[in-house]
Short mmCIF file of C-alpha atoms in Angstrom, two decimals:
data_model
loop_
_atom_site.label_atom_id
_atom_site.label_comp_id
_atom_site.label_asym_id
_atom_site.label_seq_id
_atom_site.Cartn_x
_atom_site.Cartn_y
_atom_site.Cartn_z
CA MET H 1 0.00 0.00 0.00
CA THR H 2 1.39 3.36 -1.04
CA LYS H 3 2.12 5.80 1.75
CA TYR H 4 1.96 9.56 1.34
CA VAL H 5 3.55 12.51 3.05
CA ASP H 6 2.14 16.04 3.26
CA VAL H 7 4.42 18.69 1.77
CA ALA H 8 3.99 22.44 1.45
CA ILE H 9 4.45 23.65 -2.11
CA GLY H 10 6.94 26.13 -0.71
CA ASP H 11 9.21 23.27 0.35
CA LEU H 12 9.69 22.49 -3.33
CA PHE H 13 9.22 25.82 -5.08
CA GLU H 14 9.57 29.52 -4.71
CA GLY H 15 6.41 31.27 -5.91
CA ARG H 16 7.14 34.33 -8.04
CA ASN H 17 4.82 37.05 -9.31
CA GLY H 18 4.69 37.77 -13.00
CA HIS H 19 5.98 41.20 -14.00
CA PRO H 20 3.53 44.15 -14.10
CA ARG H 21 5.32 45.77 -17.04
CA PHE H 22 3.55 43.44 -19.46
CA ILE H 23 0.56 45.57 -20.41
CA ARG H 24 -0.84 46.25 -23.88
CA ASP H 25 1.22 49.40 -24.52
CA TYR H 26 4.44 47.60 -23.60
CA MET H 27 3.52 44.62 -25.79
CA ASP H 28 2.84 46.91 -28.75
CA GLU H 29 6.20 48.60 -28.36
CA HIS H 30 8.25 45.44 -27.74
CA GLY H 31 6.74 42.86 -30.06
CA GLY H 32 8.75 39.67 -30.55
CA PRO H 33 8.66 35.86 -30.59
CA HIS H 34 8.47 35.09 -26.86
CA PRO H 35 5.06 34.48 -25.23
CA VAL H 36 3.78 36.29 -22.16
CA TYR H 37 1.27 34.31 -20.12
CA SER H 38 -1.62 35.82 -18.19
CA ALA H 39 -4.90 34.52 -16.74
CA SER H 40 -5.90 32.60 -19.87
CA LEU H 41 -4.91 28.94 -20.07
CA THR H 42 -5.80 28.71 -23.77
CA ARG H 43 -3.44 31.27 -25.30
CA PRO H 44 -0.64 33.70 -24.38
CA PHE H 45 -1.50 37.30 -23.55
CA GLY H 46 0.90 38.37 -26.28
CA PHE H 47 4.49 38.12 -27.53
CA VAL H 48 7.55 40.26 -26.77
CA ASP H 49 11.23 40.52 -27.69
CA THR H 50 12.60 39.39 -24.29
CA TYR H 51 11.94 36.58 -21.84
CA ASP H 52 12.21 36.03 -18.08
CA TYR H 53 12.27 32.21 -17.98
CA GLU H 54 13.75 29.44 -20.08
CA GLY H 55 12.98 25.76 -19.59
CA THR H 56 9.91 23.91 -18.30
CA TYR H 57 8.06 25.40 -15.34
CA LEU H 58 4.79 25.06 -13.50
CA THR H 59 2.82 28.30 -13.56
CA TRP H 60 -0.50 29.19 -11.94
CA VAL H 61 -3.28 31.68 -12.49
CA MET H 62 -3.20 34.31 -9.74
CA ASN H 63 -6.22 36.37 -10.85
CA GLY H 64 -9.26 34.95 -12.61
CA TYR H 65 -9.68 31.22 -12.22
CA GLY H 66 -7.26 31.37 -9.34
CA GLY H 67 -5.13 28.28 -8.76
CA ARG H 68 -5.38 26.72 -12.19
CA VAL H 69 -1.96 25.25 -13.03
CA GLN H 70 -0.23 24.99 -16.42
CA GLU H 71 3.12 23.63 -17.56
CA VAL H 72 5.01 26.05 -19.79
CA THR H 73 8.06 25.09 -21.84
CA GLY H 74 10.51 27.31 -23.70
CA ARG H 75 11.41 30.96 -23.33
CA PHE H 76 8.55 32.95 -21.82
CA SER H 77 7.42 35.57 -19.34
CA ALA H 78 4.39 36.07 -17.10
CA ASN H 79 2.39 39.18 -16.26
CA ARG H 80 0.76 40.18 -12.98
CA ASP H 81 -2.09 37.67 -13.39
CA ARG H 82 0.21 34.63 -13.62
CA GLY H 83 2.71 33.24 -11.11
CA VAL H 84 5.67 30.94 -11.71
CA PHE H 85 6.85 28.13 -9.45
CA VAL H 86 10.65 28.15 -9.51
CA PRO H 87 12.35 25.04 -7.99
CA ARG H 88 14.27 25.77 -4.83
CA GLU H 89 18.02 25.39 -5.05
CA GLY H 90 19.19 21.92 -4.08
CA VAL H 91 15.69 20.38 -4.22
CA GLU H 92 15.04 17.45 -6.56
CA VAL H 93 11.61 18.24 -8.00
CA PRO H 94 9.29 15.31 -8.87
CA ASP H 95 7.61 14.89 -12.26
CA LEU H 96 5.96 18.21 -13.14
CA THR H 97 2.86 16.69 -14.72
CA TYR H 98 2.26 14.65 -11.59
CA LEU H 99 2.73 17.75 -9.46
CA ARG H 100 0.39 19.79 -11.64
CA HIS H 101 -2.45 17.35 -11.03
CA ALA H 102 -1.63 17.10 -7.33
CA MET H 103 -1.39 20.88 -6.86
CA GLU H 104 -4.29 22.27 -8.85
CA PRO H 105 -7.20 20.93 -6.73
CA GLN H 106 -5.56 22.23 -3.56
CA LEU H 107 -4.66 25.62 -5.05
CA THR H 108 -8.12 26.23 -6.50
CA ALA H 109 -9.69 25.26 -3.17
CA ALA H 110 -7.44 27.77 -1.39
CA ALA H 111 -8.17 30.61 -3.82
CA LEU H 112 -10.44 33.40 -2.58
CA GLY H 113 -13.09 35.41 -4.39
CA ARG H 114 -16.36 35.01 -6.25
CA ARG H 115 -17.36 31.42 -6.99
CA VAL H 116 -20.36 30.38 -9.06
CA ASP H 117 -21.68 27.08 -10.32
CA GLY H 118 -20.05 25.97 -13.56
CA ARG H 119 -17.26 28.61 -13.28
CA ARG H 120 -19.25 31.15 -15.29
CA ASN H 121 -18.51 34.69 -14.00
CA GLU H 122 -16.12 33.20 -11.45
CA TYR H 123 -13.30 35.41 -10.24
CA THR H 124 -10.89 34.02 -7.67
CA LYS H 125 -7.29 34.81 -6.79
CA ILE H 126 -4.34 33.31 -4.99
CA TYR H 127 -0.97 35.05 -4.65
CA PRO H 128 2.49 33.60 -3.87
CA PRO H 129 2.41 33.92 -0.05
CA ASP H 130 -0.73 31.78 0.07
CA ALA H 131 0.16 29.50 -2.86
CA VAL H 132 3.42 28.30 -1.33
CA ASN H 133 1.67 27.44 1.94
CA VAL H 134 -0.77 25.08 0.20
CA VAL H 135 -0.12 21.46 1.21
CA ILE H 136 -0.10 18.53 -1.22
CA SER H 137 0.33 14.79 -0.62
CA LEU H 138 3.16 12.96 -2.39
CA PRO H 139 3.94 9.22 -2.41
CA THR H 140 6.94 7.95 -0.49
CA ASN H 141 9.23 4.99 -1.00
CA GLY H 142 10.17 2.41 1.59
CA ASN H 143 13.00 4.59 2.89
CA GLY H 144 10.78 7.56 3.71
CA GLY H 145 11.82 9.67 0.73
CA PHE H 146 9.70 10.70 -2.25
CA ASP H 147 8.87 7.92 -4.70
CA TYR H 148 10.21 9.75 -7.76
CA ALA H 149 9.95 6.68 -10.00
CA GLN H 150 6.27 6.18 -9.28
CA MET H 151 5.49 9.86 -9.83
CA ALA H 152 7.40 9.81 -13.13
CA LYS H 153 5.47 6.72 -14.23
CA THR H 154 2.12 8.29 -13.35
CA GLY H 155 3.13 11.59 -14.95
CA ALA H 156 3.98 9.80 -18.21
CA ARG H 157 0.58 8.09 -18.16
CA LEU H 158 -1.17 11.40 -17.57
CA ARG H 159 0.67 12.96 -20.51
CA ARG H 160 -0.44 10.12 -22.78
CA ILE H 161 -4.05 10.60 -21.69
CA GLU H 162 -3.85 14.36 -22.25
CA ALA H 163 -2.40 13.80 -25.72
CA LEU H 164 -5.35 11.54 -26.52
CA GLN H 165 -7.76 14.14 -25.16
CA GLU H 166 -6.21 16.71 -27.46
CA ARG H 167 -6.74 14.41 -30.43
CA VAL H 168 -10.35 13.88 -29.35
CA GLU H 169 -10.87 17.63 -29.18
CA GLN H 170 -9.49 18.02 -32.69
CA ALA H 171 -11.86 15.30 -33.91
CA GLN H 172 -14.77 16.94 -32.14
CA GLN H 173 -14.49 20.29 -33.89
CA PRO H 174 -15.60 19.25 -37.40
CA LEU H 175 -18.38 17.16 -35.87
CA GLN H 176 -19.65 20.21 -34.00
CA ARG H 177 -19.63 22.24 -37.21
CA ALA H 178 -21.44 19.56 -39.22
CA ARG H 179 -24.85 20.66 -40.46
CA PHE H 180 -27.50 18.34 -41.81
CA VAL H 181 -29.29 19.24 -45.02
CA LEU H 182 -32.69 17.69 -45.54
CA ASP H 183 -33.02 15.95 -48.87
CA VAL H 184 -36.61 16.48 -49.98
CA PRO H 185 -37.18 14.76 -53.33
CA GLU H 186 -39.86 16.03 -55.67
CA PRO H 187 -42.74 16.53 -55.65
CA TYR H 188 -42.81 19.30 -53.07
CA SER H 189 -44.06 22.82 -52.56
CA ILE H 190 -42.32 25.77 -50.91
CA VAL H 191 -44.29 27.84 -48.43
CA THR H 192 -43.16 30.86 -46.45
CA LEU H 193 -43.85 31.38 -42.78
CA GLY H 194 -45.92 34.35 -43.88
CA ASP H 195 -48.59 31.99 -45.29
CA SER H 196 -51.37 32.62 -42.76
CA ASP H 197 -53.39 29.62 -43.99
CA ILE H 198 -50.66 27.30 -42.68
CA PHE H 199 -48.72 29.16 -39.97
CA GLU H 200 -49.58 31.45 -37.09
CA LEU H 201 -46.67 33.46 -35.68
CA SER H 202 -46.68 35.58 -32.54
CA ILE H 203 -44.34 37.21 -30.03
CA GLY H 204 -44.69 37.11 -26.25
CA GLU H 205 -44.93 39.92 -23.75
CA ARG H 206 -42.39 41.60 -21.54
CA VAL H 207 -41.73 39.69 -18.31
CA LEU H 208 -40.12 41.53 -15.41
CA LYS H 209 -37.87 39.97 -12.80
CA ASP H 210 -40.33 40.74 -10.02
CA GLN H 211 -42.80 38.44 -11.78
CA HIS H 212 -40.53 35.41 -11.37
CA THR H 213 -41.52 32.68 -8.94
CA GLU H 214 -39.78 29.61 -7.53
CA ASP H 215 -42.25 27.31 -9.29
CA GLY H 216 -44.89 27.83 -11.91
CA VAL H 217 -45.01 28.11 -15.67
CA PRO H 218 -41.66 28.04 -17.51
CA VAL H 219 -41.01 31.18 -19.52
CA TYR H 220 -38.81 31.31 -22.62
CA SER H 221 -36.91 34.33 -23.85
CA ALA H 222 -34.03 34.95 -26.31
CA ASN H 223 -32.75 31.44 -25.56
CA ALA H 224 -35.62 29.33 -26.88
CA LEU H 225 -34.01 26.09 -25.72
CA VAL H 226 -33.94 26.67 -21.96
CA PRO H 227 -36.48 28.57 -19.80
CA PHE H 228 -34.91 31.58 -18.11
CA GLY H 229 -37.34 31.42 -15.21
CA HIS H 230 -40.91 30.74 -14.09
CA ILE H 231 -43.98 32.90 -13.63
CA LYS H 232 -47.27 32.34 -11.83
CA GLU H 233 -49.53 32.25 -14.90
CA SER H 234 -48.88 31.95 -18.62
CA ASN H 235 -49.43 34.90 -20.93
CA LEU H 236 -50.60 32.44 -23.62
CA THR H 237 -53.91 30.60 -23.95
CA ASP H 238 -54.04 27.90 -26.61
CA PHE H 239 -51.87 24.83 -25.93
CA SER H 240 -53.90 22.38 -28.01
CA LYS H 241 -51.24 22.28 -30.74
CA PRO H 242 -47.45 21.88 -30.57
CA SER H 243 -45.50 25.15 -30.50
CA LEU H 244 -42.24 25.95 -32.25
CA LEU H 245 -40.24 28.60 -30.39
CA TRP H 246 -37.36 30.72 -31.66
CA GLY H 247 -35.14 33.40 -30.14
CA ILE H 248 -35.63 36.78 -31.74
CA ASP H 249 -32.42 38.56 -30.79
CA GLY H 250 -30.08 35.95 -29.34
CA ASN H 251 -28.52 32.82 -30.83
CA PHE H 252 -31.09 31.88 -33.46
CA ASP H 253 -32.38 28.37 -32.79
CA TRP H 254 -35.63 26.43 -32.57
CA ASN H 255 -37.36 24.47 -29.83
CA LEU H 256 -40.44 22.23 -30.07
CA VAL H 257 -42.89 22.27 -27.16
CA PRO H 258 -45.43 19.40 -27.28
CA ALA H 259 -49.17 20.01 -27.33
CA GLY H 260 -50.72 20.30 -23.88
CA GLN H 261 -47.57 21.63 -22.22
CA GLU H 262 -48.15 25.05 -20.68
CA PHE H 263 -45.45 27.73 -20.94
CA ALA H 264 -44.98 31.46 -21.47
CA THR H 265 -42.91 33.64 -23.81
CA THR H 266 -41.31 37.06 -23.47
CA ASP H 267 -41.02 39.74 -26.11
CA HIS H 268 -37.66 38.20 -27.05
CA CYS H 269 -39.20 34.86 -28.03
CA GLY H 270 -41.36 33.97 -31.01
CA ARG H 271 -43.98 31.23 -31.23
CA LEU H 272 -45.10 29.36 -34.34
CA GLN H 273 -48.17 27.10 -34.52
CA ILE H 274 -49.29 25.07 -37.52
CA LEU H 275 -52.91 25.55 -38.58
CA ASP H 276 -53.02 22.98 -41.41
CA ASP H 277 -53.38 19.41 -40.11
CA ARG H 278 -51.69 18.14 -43.29
CA VAL H 279 -48.42 19.69 -42.19
CA ASP H 280 -46.52 17.78 -39.51
CA PRO H 281 -45.12 20.00 -36.69
CA ASN H 282 -42.18 17.70 -36.05
CA TYR H 283 -41.19 17.83 -39.73
CA VAL H 284 -41.42 21.64 -39.76
CA PHE H 285 -39.33 21.78 -36.59
CA VAL H 286 -36.61 19.55 -38.06
CA TYR H 287 -36.63 21.44 -41.35
CA LEU H 288 -36.37 24.87 -39.69
CA LYS H 289 -33.71 23.71 -37.24
CA THR H 290 -31.47 22.19 -39.93
CA THR H 291 -31.80 25.22 -42.23
CA ARG H 292 -31.60 28.00 -39.63
CA MET H 293 -28.02 29.02 -40.48
CA ARG H 294 -28.87 30.06 -44.02
CA TYR H 295 -30.72 33.21 -42.94
CA GLY H 296 -27.99 34.92 -40.93
CA PHE H 297 -30.21 35.97 -38.04
CA ASP H 298 -28.31 37.33 -35.05
CA ARG H 299 -28.47 40.16 -32.50
CA VAL H 300 -28.28 42.76 -35.28
CA PHE H 301 -30.30 41.13 -38.07
CA ARG H 302 -33.10 40.09 -35.75
CA ALA H 303 -35.47 37.20 -36.34
CA SER H 304 -38.45 39.52 -36.00
CA LEU H 305 -41.95 38.58 -37.09
CA ARG H 306 -41.55 40.65 -40.22
CA ASN H 307 -38.23 39.04 -41.19
CA MET H 308 -39.43 35.54 -40.36
CA LYS H 309 -42.56 35.88 -42.47
CA ALA H 310 -40.70 37.42 -45.38
CA ASP H 311 -37.47 35.37 -45.46
CA VAL H 312 -38.06 31.94 -43.95
CA SER H 313 -39.64 29.14 -45.97
CA VAL H 314 -40.36 25.43 -45.59
CA VAL H 315 -40.24 22.74 -48.28
CA ILE H 316 -43.35 20.55 -47.89
CA PRO H 317 -43.26 17.05 -49.48
CA LEU H 318 -46.31 16.26 -51.60
CA ASP H 319 -48.11 13.04 -52.49
CA GLU H 320 -49.03 11.84 -55.99
CA HIS H 321 -52.10 14.09 -55.92
CA GLY H 322 -50.13 17.23 -55.16
CA GLU H 323 -51.27 17.40 -51.54
CA PRO H 324 -49.01 17.61 -48.46
CA SER H 325 -47.90 14.09 -47.57
CA LEU H 326 -47.79 13.38 -43.83
CA THR H 327 -46.18 10.01 -44.54
CA ARG H 328 -43.25 11.53 -46.42
CA GLN H 329 -42.85 14.35 -43.90
CA ARG H 330 -42.63 11.89 -41.01
CA GLN H 331 -40.21 9.62 -42.83
CA ILE H 332 -37.86 12.51 -43.67
CA ALA H 333 -38.10 13.94 -40.14
CA ALA H 334 -37.43 10.55 -38.54
CA GLU H 335 -34.29 9.99 -40.63
CA ALA H 336 -32.99 13.50 -39.89
CA GLN H 337 -33.60 13.02 -36.18
CA ARG H 338 -31.71 9.72 -36.23
CA GLN H 339 -28.74 11.49 -37.77
CA MET H 340 -28.90 14.38 -35.31
CA ALA H 341 -29.24 11.96 -32.38
CA ALA H 342 -26.18 10.05 -33.60
CA GLN H 343 -24.22 13.30 -33.88
CA GLN H 344 -25.26 14.35 -30.38
CA ALA H 345 -24.39 10.94 -28.94
CA CYS H 346 -20.91 11.21 -30.46
CA LEU H 347 -20.45 14.75 -29.12
CA THR H 348 -21.63 13.68 -25.67
CA ALA H 349 -19.22 10.76 -25.62
CA LEU H 350 -16.36 13.00 -26.74
CA ASN H 351 -17.27 15.59 -24.13
CA ASP H 352 -17.19 12.91 -21.45
CA VAL H 353 -13.63 12.11 -22.50
CA LEU H 354 -12.60 15.76 -22.57
CA ASN H 355 -14.24 16.62 -19.25
CA ALA H 356 -12.91 13.59 -17.39
CA ARG H 357 -10.89 14.76 -14.42
CA LEU H 358 -7.47 13.15 -14.33
CA THR H 359 -6.15 12.26 -10.92
CA VAL H 360 -2.77 11.28 -9.58
CA ALA H 361 -4.09 8.31 -7.64
CA LEU H 362 -1.67 5.40 -7.91
#
């Protein structure tokens, strides 16, 4: 059974502040090939013509997502939002990848500031005096010293896993960008959403924050996919038919609410109902969702009632008599949904791999 010993980070490293000189004006005047790291773990803050460090070091975010740790290799510098762990003279430092995974949970737990669920709008900080006092547990060998071999072995395994995760992320990107195009063979007819014999479009009413309740009717706004709150009573009346919802001035997307399900909409959310029983709501939903990118709706070119009625159309499959074919609509919709479900299953599986937390357990 592996035994562990508690060690302060400061027993292994000196924690150094990044230099405050690295601001935008300085970067503009001293452009060069050497990266300067800041609070972001995804890219350098910029590049300059000098460097403060050369080699491979552990660095940590001091301001922002405080305590997040990153290995940096090469010639680089850090600004006032990033700290650098410099090995103490005469200390044999264990595998840095192993240490990174051992240190980060403890450093982030010790960071102070604003914490929110899911990290969104989080702002925490941890500076060198506190960072070096954080305690981590390291494995020991039979003689009471650090088990450097075991940490090196685990570190190598962690690097292999991270390399695989990077490959997964690269594979995920084209899958995320993939868009399905419905193949609707002839015969078919093209109808616009402005055809009042087939479609009824409306926009909700303004909903104030003081109208929100803990429970009640879900209310949709610019994000048509997820309710942004609940209110006591709906501002809508007819729920006998399915409703297709879209965001007017946010990320343009569609949601399908089944018949009989009560909800409400704000003045940032549109609602579409189908009046013609020969037109299948699920087919229209799939068609509009898979073709939504062609219109270019966004926060500036809004998906207003006027623009929706004038610009958006639906291809309706017909039968041999030239009438809307429910059979063909449902077949096409079912096949498209199978493809979209397969895409989502792949993305979910890939996300599980990418979001898996690696540990240094032996």
